[in-house]
PDB file of C-alpha atoms and ligand atoms in Angstrom:
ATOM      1  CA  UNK A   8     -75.255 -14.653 -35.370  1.00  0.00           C
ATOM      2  CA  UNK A   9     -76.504 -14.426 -31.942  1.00  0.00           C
ATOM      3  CA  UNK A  10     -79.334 -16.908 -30.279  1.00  0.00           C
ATOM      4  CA  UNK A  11     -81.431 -14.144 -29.374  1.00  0.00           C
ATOM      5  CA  UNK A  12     -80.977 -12.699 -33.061  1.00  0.00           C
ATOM      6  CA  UNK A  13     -83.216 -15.223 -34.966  1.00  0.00           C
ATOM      7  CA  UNK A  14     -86.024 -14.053 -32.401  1.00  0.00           C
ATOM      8  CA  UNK A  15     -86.105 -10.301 -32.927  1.00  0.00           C
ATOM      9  CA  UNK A  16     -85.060 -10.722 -36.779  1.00  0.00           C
ATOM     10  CA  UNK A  17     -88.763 -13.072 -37.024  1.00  0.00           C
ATOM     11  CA  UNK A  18     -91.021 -10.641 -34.866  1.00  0.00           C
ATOM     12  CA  UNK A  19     -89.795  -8.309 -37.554  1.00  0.00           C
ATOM     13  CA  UNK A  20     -90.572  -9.883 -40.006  1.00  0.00           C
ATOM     14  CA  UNK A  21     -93.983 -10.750 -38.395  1.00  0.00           C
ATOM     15  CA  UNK A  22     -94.621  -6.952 -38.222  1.00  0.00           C
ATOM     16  CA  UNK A  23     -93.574  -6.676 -41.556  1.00  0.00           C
ATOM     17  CA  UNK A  24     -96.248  -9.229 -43.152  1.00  0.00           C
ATOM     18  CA  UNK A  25     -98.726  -7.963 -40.398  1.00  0.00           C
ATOM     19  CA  UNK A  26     -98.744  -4.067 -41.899  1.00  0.00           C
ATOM     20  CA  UNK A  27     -98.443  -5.618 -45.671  1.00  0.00           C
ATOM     21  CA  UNK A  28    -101.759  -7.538 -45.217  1.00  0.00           C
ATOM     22  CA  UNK A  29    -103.125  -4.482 -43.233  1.00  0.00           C
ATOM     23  CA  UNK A  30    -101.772  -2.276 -46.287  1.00  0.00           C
ATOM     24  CA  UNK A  31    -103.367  -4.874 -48.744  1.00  0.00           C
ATOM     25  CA  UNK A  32    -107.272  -4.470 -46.756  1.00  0.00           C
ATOM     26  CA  UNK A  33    -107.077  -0.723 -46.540  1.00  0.00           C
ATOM     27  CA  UNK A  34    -105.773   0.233 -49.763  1.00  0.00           C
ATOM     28  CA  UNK A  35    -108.760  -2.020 -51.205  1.00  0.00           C
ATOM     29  CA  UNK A  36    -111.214  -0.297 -49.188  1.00  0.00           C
ATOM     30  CA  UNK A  37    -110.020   3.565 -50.472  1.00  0.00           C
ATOM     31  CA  UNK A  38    -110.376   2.049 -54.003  1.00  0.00           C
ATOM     32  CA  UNK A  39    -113.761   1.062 -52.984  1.00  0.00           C
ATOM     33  CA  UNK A  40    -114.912   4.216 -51.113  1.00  0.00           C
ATOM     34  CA  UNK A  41    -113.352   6.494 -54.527  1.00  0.00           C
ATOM     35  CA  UNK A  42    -115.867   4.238 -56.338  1.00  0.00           C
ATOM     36  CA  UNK A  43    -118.935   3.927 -53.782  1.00  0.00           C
ATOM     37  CA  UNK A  44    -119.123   7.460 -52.958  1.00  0.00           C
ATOM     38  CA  UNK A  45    -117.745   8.477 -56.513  1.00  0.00           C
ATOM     39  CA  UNK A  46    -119.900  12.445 -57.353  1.00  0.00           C
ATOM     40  CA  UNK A  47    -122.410  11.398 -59.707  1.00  0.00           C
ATOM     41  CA  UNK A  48    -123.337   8.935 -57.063  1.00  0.00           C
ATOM     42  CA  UNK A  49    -123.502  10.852 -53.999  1.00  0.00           C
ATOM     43  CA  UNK A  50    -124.141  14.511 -54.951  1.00  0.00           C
ATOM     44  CA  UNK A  51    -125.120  15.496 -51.328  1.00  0.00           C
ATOM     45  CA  UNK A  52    -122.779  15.094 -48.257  1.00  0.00           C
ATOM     46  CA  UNK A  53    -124.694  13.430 -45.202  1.00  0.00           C
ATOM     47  CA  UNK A  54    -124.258  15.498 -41.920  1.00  0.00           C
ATOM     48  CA  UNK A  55    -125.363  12.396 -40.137  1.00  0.00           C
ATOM     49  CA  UNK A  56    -122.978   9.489 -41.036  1.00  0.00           C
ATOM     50  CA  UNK A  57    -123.255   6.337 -40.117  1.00  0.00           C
ATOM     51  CA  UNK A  58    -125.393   5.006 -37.407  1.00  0.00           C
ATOM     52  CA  UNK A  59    -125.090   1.906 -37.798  1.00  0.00           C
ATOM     53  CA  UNK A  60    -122.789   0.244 -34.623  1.00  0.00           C
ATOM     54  CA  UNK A  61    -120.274  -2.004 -36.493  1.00  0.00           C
ATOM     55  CA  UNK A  62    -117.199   0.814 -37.190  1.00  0.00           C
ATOM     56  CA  UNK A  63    -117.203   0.645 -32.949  1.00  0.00           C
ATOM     57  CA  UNK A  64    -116.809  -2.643 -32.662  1.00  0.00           C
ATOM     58  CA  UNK A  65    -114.349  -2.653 -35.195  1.00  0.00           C
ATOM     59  CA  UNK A  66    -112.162   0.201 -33.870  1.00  0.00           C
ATOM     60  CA  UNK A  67    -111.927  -1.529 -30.597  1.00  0.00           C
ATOM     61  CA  UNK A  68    -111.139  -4.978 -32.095  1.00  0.00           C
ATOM     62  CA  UNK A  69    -108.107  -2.889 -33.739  1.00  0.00           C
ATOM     63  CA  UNK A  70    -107.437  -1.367 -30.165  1.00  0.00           C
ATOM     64  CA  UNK A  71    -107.342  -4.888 -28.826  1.00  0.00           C
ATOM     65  CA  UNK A  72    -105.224  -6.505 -31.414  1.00  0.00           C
ATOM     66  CA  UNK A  73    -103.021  -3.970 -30.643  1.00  0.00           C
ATOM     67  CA  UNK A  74    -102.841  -3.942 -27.249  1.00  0.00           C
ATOM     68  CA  UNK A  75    -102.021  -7.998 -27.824  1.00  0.00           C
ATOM     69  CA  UNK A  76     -99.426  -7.555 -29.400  1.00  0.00           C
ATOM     70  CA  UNK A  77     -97.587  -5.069 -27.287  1.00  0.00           C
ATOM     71  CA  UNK A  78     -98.350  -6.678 -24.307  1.00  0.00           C
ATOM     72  CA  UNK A  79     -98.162 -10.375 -25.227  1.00  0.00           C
ATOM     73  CA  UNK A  80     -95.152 -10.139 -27.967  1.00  0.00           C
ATOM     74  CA  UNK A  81     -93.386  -7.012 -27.521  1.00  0.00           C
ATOM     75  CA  UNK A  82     -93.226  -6.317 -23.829  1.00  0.00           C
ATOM     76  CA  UNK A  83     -92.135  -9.695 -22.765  1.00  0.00           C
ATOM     77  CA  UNK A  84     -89.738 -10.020 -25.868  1.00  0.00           C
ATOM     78  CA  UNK A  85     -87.894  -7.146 -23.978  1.00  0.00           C
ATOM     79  CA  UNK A  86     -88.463  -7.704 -20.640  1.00  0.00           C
ATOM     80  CA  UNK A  87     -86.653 -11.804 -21.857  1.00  0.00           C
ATOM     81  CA  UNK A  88     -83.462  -9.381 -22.784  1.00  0.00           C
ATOM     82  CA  UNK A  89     -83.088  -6.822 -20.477  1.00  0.00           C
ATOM     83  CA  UNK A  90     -84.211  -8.502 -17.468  1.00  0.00           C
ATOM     84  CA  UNK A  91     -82.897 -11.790 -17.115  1.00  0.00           C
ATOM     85  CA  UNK A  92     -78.720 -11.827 -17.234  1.00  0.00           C
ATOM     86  CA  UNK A  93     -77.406 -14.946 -17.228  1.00  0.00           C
ATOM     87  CA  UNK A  94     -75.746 -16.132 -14.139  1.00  0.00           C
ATOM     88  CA  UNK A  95     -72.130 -14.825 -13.251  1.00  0.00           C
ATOM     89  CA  UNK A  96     -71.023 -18.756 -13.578  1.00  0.00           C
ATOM     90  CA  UNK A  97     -72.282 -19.215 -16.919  1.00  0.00           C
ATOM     91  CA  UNK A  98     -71.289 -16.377 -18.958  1.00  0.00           C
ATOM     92  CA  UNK A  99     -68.305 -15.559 -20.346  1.00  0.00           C
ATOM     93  CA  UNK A 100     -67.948 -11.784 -18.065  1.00  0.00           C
ATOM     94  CA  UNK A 101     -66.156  -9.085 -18.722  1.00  0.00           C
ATOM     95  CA  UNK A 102     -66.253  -5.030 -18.954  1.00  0.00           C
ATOM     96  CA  UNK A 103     -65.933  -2.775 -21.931  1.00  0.00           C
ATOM     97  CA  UNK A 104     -65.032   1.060 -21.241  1.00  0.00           C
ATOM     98  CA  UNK A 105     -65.742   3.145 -23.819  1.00  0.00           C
ATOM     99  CA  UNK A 106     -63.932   6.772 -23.863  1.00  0.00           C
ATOM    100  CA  UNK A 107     -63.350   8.831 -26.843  1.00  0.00           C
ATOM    101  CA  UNK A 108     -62.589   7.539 -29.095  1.00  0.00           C
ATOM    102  CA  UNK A 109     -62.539   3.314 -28.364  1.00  0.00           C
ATOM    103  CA  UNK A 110     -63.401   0.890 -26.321  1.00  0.00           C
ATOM    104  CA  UNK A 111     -61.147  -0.956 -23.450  1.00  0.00           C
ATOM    105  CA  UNK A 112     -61.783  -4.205 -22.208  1.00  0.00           C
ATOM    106  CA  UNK A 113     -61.584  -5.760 -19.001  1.00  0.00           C
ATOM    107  CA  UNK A 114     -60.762  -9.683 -18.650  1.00  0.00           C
ATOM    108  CA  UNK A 115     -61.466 -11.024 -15.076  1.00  0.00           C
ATOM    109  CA  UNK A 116     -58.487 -13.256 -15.658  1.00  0.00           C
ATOM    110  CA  UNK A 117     -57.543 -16.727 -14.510  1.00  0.00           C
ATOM    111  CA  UNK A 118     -59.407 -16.423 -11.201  1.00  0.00           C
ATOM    112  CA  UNK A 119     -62.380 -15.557 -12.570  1.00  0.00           C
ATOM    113  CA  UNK A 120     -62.697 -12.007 -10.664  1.00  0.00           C
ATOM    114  CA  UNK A 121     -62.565  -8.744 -12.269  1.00  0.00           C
ATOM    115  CA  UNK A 122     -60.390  -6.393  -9.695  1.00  0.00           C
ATOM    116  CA  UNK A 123     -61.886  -3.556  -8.508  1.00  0.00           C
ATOM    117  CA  UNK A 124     -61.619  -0.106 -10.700  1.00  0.00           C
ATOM    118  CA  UNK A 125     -61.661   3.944  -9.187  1.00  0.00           C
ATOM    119  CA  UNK A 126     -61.966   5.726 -11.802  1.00  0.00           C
ATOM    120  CA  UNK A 127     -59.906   8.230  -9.592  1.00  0.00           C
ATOM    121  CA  UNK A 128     -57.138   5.971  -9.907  1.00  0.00           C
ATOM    122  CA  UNK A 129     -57.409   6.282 -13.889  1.00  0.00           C
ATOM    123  CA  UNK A 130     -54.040   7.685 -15.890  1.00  0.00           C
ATOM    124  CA  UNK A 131     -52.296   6.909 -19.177  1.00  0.00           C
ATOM    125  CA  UNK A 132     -50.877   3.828 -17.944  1.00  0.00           C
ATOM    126  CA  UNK A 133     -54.008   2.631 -16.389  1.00  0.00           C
ATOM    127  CA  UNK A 134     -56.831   4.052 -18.702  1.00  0.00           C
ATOM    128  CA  UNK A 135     -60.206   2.279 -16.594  1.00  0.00           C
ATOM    129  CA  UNK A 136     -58.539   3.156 -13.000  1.00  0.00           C
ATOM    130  CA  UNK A 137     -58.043  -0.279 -12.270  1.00  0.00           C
ATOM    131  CA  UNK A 138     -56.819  -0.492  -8.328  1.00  0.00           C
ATOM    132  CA  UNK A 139     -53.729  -2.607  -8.289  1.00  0.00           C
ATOM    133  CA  UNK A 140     -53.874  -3.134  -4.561  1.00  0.00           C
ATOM    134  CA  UNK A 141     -57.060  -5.394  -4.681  1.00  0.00           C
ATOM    135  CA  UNK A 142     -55.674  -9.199  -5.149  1.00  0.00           C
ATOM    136  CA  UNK A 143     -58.291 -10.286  -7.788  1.00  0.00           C
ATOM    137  CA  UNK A 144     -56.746  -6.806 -10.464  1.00  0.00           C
ATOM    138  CA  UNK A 145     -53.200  -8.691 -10.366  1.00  0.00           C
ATOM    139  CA  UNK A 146     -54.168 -11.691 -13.209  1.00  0.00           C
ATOM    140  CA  UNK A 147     -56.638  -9.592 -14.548  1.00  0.00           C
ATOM    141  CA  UNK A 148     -56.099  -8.630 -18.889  1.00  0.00           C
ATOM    142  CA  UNK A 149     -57.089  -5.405 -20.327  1.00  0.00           C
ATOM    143  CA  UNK A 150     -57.023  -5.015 -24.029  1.00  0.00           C
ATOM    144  CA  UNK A 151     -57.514  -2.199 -26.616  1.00  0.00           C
ATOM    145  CA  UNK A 152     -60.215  -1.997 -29.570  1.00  0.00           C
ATOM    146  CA  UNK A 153     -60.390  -5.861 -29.469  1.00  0.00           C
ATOM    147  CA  UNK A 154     -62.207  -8.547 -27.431  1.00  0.00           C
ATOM    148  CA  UNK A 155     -62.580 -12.418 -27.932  1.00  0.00           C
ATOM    149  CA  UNK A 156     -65.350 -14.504 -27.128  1.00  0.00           C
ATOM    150  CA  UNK A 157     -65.819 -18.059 -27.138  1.00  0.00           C
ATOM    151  CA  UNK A 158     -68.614 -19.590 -29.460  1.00  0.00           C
ATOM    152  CA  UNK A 159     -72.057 -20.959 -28.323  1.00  0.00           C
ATOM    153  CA  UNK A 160     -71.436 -19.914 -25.233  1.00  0.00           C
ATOM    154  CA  UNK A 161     -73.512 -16.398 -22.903  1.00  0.00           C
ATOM    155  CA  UNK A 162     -71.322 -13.649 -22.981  1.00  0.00           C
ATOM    156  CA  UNK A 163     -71.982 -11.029 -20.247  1.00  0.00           C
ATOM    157  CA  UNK A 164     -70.667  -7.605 -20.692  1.00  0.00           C
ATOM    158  CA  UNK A 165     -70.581  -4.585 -18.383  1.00  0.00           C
ATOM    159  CA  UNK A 166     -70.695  -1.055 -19.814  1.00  0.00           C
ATOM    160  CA  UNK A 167     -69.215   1.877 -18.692  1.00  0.00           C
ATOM    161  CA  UNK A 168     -67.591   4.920 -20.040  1.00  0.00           C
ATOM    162  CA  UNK A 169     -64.556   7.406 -18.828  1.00  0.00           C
ATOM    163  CA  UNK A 170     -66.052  10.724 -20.898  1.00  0.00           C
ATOM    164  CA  UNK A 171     -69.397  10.849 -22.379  1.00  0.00           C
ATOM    165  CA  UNK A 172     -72.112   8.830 -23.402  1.00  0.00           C
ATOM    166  CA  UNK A 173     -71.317   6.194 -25.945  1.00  0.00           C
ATOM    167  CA  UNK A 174     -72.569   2.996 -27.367  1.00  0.00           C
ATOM    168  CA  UNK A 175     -72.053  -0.685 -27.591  1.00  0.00           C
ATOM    169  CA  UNK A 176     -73.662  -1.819 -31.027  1.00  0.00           C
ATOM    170  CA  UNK A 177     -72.919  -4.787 -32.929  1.00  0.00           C
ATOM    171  CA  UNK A 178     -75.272  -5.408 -35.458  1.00  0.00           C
ATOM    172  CA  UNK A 179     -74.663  -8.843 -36.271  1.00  0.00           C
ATOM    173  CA  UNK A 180     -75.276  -9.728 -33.216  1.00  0.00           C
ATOM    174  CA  UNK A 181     -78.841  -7.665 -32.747  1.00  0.00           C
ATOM    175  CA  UNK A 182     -76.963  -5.919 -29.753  1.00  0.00           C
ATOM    176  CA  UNK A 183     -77.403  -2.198 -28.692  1.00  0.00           C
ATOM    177  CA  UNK A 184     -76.812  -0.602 -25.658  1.00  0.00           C
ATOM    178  CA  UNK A 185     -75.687   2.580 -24.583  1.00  0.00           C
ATOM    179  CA  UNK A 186     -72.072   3.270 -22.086  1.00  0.00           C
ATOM    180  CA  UNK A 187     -73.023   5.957 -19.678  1.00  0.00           C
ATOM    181  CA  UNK A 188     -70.386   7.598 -17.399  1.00  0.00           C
ATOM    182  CA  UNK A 189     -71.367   6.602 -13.962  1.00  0.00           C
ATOM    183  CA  UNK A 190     -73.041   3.514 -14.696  1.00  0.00           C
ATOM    184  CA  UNK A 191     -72.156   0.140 -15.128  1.00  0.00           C
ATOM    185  CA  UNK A 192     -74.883  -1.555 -17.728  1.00  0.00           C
ATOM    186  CA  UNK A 193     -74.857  -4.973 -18.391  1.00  0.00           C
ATOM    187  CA  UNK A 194     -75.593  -6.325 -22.057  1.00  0.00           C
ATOM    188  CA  UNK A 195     -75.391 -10.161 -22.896  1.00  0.00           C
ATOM    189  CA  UNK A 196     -75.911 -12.373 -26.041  1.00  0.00           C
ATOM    190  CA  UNK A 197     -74.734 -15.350 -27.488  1.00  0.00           C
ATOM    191  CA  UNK A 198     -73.027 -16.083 -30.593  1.00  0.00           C
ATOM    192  CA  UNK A 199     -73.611 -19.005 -32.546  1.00  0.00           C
ATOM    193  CA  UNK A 200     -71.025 -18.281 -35.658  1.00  0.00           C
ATOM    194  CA  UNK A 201     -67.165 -17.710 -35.238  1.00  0.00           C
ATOM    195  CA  UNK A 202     -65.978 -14.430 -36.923  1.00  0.00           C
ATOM    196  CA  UNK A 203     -64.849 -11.039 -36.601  1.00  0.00           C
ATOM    197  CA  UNK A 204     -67.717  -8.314 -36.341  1.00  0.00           C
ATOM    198  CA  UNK A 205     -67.491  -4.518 -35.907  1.00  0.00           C
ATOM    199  CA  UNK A 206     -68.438  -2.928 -32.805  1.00  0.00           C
ATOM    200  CA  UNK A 207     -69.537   0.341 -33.419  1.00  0.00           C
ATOM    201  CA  UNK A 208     -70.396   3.306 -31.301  1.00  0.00           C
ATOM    202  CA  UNK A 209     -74.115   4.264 -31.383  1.00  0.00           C
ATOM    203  CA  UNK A 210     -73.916   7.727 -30.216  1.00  0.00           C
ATOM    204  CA  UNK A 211     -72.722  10.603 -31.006  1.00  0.00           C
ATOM    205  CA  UNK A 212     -70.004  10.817 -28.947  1.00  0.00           C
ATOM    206  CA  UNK A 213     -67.451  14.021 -30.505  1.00  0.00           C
ATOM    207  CA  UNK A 214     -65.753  15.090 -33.304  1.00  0.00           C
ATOM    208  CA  UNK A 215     -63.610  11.119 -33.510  1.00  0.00           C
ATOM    209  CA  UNK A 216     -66.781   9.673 -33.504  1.00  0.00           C
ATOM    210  CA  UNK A 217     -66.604   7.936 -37.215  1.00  0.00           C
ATOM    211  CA  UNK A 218     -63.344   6.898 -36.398  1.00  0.00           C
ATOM    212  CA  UNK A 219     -64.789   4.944 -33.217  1.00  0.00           C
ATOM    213  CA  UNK A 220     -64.223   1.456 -34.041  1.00  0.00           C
ATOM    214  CA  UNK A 221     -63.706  -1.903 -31.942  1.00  0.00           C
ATOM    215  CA  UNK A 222     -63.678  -5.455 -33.122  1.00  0.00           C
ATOM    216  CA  UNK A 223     -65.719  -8.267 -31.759  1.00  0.00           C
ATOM    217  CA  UNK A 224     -64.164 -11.451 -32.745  1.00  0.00           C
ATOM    218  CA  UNK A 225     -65.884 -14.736 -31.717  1.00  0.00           C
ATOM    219  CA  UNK A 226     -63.652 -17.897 -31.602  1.00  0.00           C
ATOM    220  CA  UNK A 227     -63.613 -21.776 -31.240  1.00  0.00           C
ATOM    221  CA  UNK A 228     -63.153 -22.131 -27.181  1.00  0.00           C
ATOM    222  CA  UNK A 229     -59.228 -23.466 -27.939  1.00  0.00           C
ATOM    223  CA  UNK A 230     -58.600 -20.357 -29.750  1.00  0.00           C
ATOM    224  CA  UNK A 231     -59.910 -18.163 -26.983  1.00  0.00           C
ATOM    225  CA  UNK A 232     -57.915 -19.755 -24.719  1.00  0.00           C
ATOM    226  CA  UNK A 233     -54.982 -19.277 -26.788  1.00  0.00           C
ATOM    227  CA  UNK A 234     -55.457 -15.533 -27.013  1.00  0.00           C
ATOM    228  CA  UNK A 235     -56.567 -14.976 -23.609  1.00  0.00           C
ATOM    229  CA  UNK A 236     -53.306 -16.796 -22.634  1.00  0.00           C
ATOM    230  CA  UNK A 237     -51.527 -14.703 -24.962  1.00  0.00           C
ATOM    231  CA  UNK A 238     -53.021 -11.235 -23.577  1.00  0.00           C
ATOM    232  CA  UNK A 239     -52.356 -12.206 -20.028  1.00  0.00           C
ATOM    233  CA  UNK A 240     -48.736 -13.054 -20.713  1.00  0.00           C
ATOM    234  CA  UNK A 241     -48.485  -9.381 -22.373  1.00  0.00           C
ATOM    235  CA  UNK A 242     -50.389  -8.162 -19.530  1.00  0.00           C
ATOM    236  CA  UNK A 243     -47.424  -9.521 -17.581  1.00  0.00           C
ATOM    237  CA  UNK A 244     -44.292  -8.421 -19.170  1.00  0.00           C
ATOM    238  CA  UNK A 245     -45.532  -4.929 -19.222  1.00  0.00           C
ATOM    239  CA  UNK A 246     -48.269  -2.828 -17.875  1.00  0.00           C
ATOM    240  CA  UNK A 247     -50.958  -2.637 -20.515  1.00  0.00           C
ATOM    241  CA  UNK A 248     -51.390   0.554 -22.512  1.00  0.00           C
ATOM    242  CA  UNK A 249     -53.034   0.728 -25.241  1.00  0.00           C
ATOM    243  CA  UNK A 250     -49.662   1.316 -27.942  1.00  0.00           C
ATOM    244  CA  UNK A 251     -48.613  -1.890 -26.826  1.00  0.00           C
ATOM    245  CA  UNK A 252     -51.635  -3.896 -27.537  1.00  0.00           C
ATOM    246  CA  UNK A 253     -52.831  -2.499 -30.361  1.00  0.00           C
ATOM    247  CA  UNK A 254     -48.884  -3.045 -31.855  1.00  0.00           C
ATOM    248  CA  UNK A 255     -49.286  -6.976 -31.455  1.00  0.00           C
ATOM    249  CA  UNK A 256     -52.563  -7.374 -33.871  1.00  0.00           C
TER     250      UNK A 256
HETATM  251 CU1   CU B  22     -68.492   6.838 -28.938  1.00  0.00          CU
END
């Protein structure tokens, strides 16, 4: 569901047929050693071994197979998604705030800016501390439990959290990441199917935990724009808190 999906979802299943074949070669080889070395065969234990200098060449061939495929596949497999973010002008940006128990999300709004947020400033009314007096917070759209994404297009999302550590994870989309108070962590992916997909929280986060559930719905880019117009309007007529929001869906 996500273009970076397919990629992790085949290494997988690489590693998968890679330790079946390995399996495969050393389950053969105990059946042979029960029957080689079988009693009637080999009444006395050697206290030599083996001298010959093969099983050394072979143990490091194993070492460097290994060491290929965590530094040529798996390394730069993650260093591809947690080092290079797309661009602020490409990506669809926004925050998510996770506090117990849900997530809040942060719209930059029409201009494109999200305002500035203290979490000082934080109350009922304004749950991420969003600072009203900064010019780009005025269009911006905050929403409760739910955010929309356009399809097909990089979606760039900030973490952060108001309590304790949580956890951004949407499986579908082969996305984990954890919300840390303090921080602000970017995660970013891009979905290639329309839908509506759970967002759960990875972590253990208190005693509402289970209960810690957001929806991730991707749309057709005239349907995002249709709800995004549709938040900000609400974001208009009143102050968003979360009872309002979550009334409307
Ligand atoms: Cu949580």
């Amino acid at each position: 569901m996500s273009q970076h999906g397919r990629q992790i979802d085949e290494f997988m299943e690489a590693i998968l047929w890679f330790s079946l074949i390995l399996f495969a070669i050393w389950f053969s080889f105990f059946v042979y050693a029960l029957y080689r070395f079988r009693a009637d065969k080999s009444p006395k234990a050697s206290y030599e071994g083996l001298k010959a200098d093969w099983p050394k060449h072979l143990e490091w061939s194993i070492v460097f197979v290994e060491m290929v495929l965590l530094f040529g596949f798996s390394v730069p497999l993650w260093g591809n998604r947690v080092l290079d973010p797309p661009g602020p002008g490409e990506a669809v940006t926004l925050e998510a705030v996770a506090q117990q128990f849900g997530w809040i999300f942060h719209y930059p709004g029409p201009d494109g800016r999200l305002g500035r947020r203290d979490m000082r400033l934080a109350d009922g009314m304004n749950p991420i501390g969003l600072d009203k007096t900064d010019p780009a917070s005025k269009d911006d759209i905050i929403t409760m439990n739910e955010m929309h994404v356009p399809v097909g297009k990089p979606v760039l999302i900030y973490l952060g959290s108001r309590d304790v550590v949580h956890n951004y994870y949407v499986i579908q989309m082969r996305i984990q990441r954890d919300a840390v108070p303090g921080l602000t962590i970017p995660v970013w992916f891009t979905p290639t199917h329309t839908g509506r997909f759970e967002i759960a929280c990875g972590q253990l986060c208190g005693v509402g935990h289970f209960a810690m559930k957001g929806f991730l719905v991707v749309d057709t880019q005239s349907d995002y724009e249709a709800w995004l117009k549709d938040m900000s309007q609400l974001s208009q007529v009143a102050p968003p808190t979360g009872e309002k929001v979550i009334a409307r869906q």
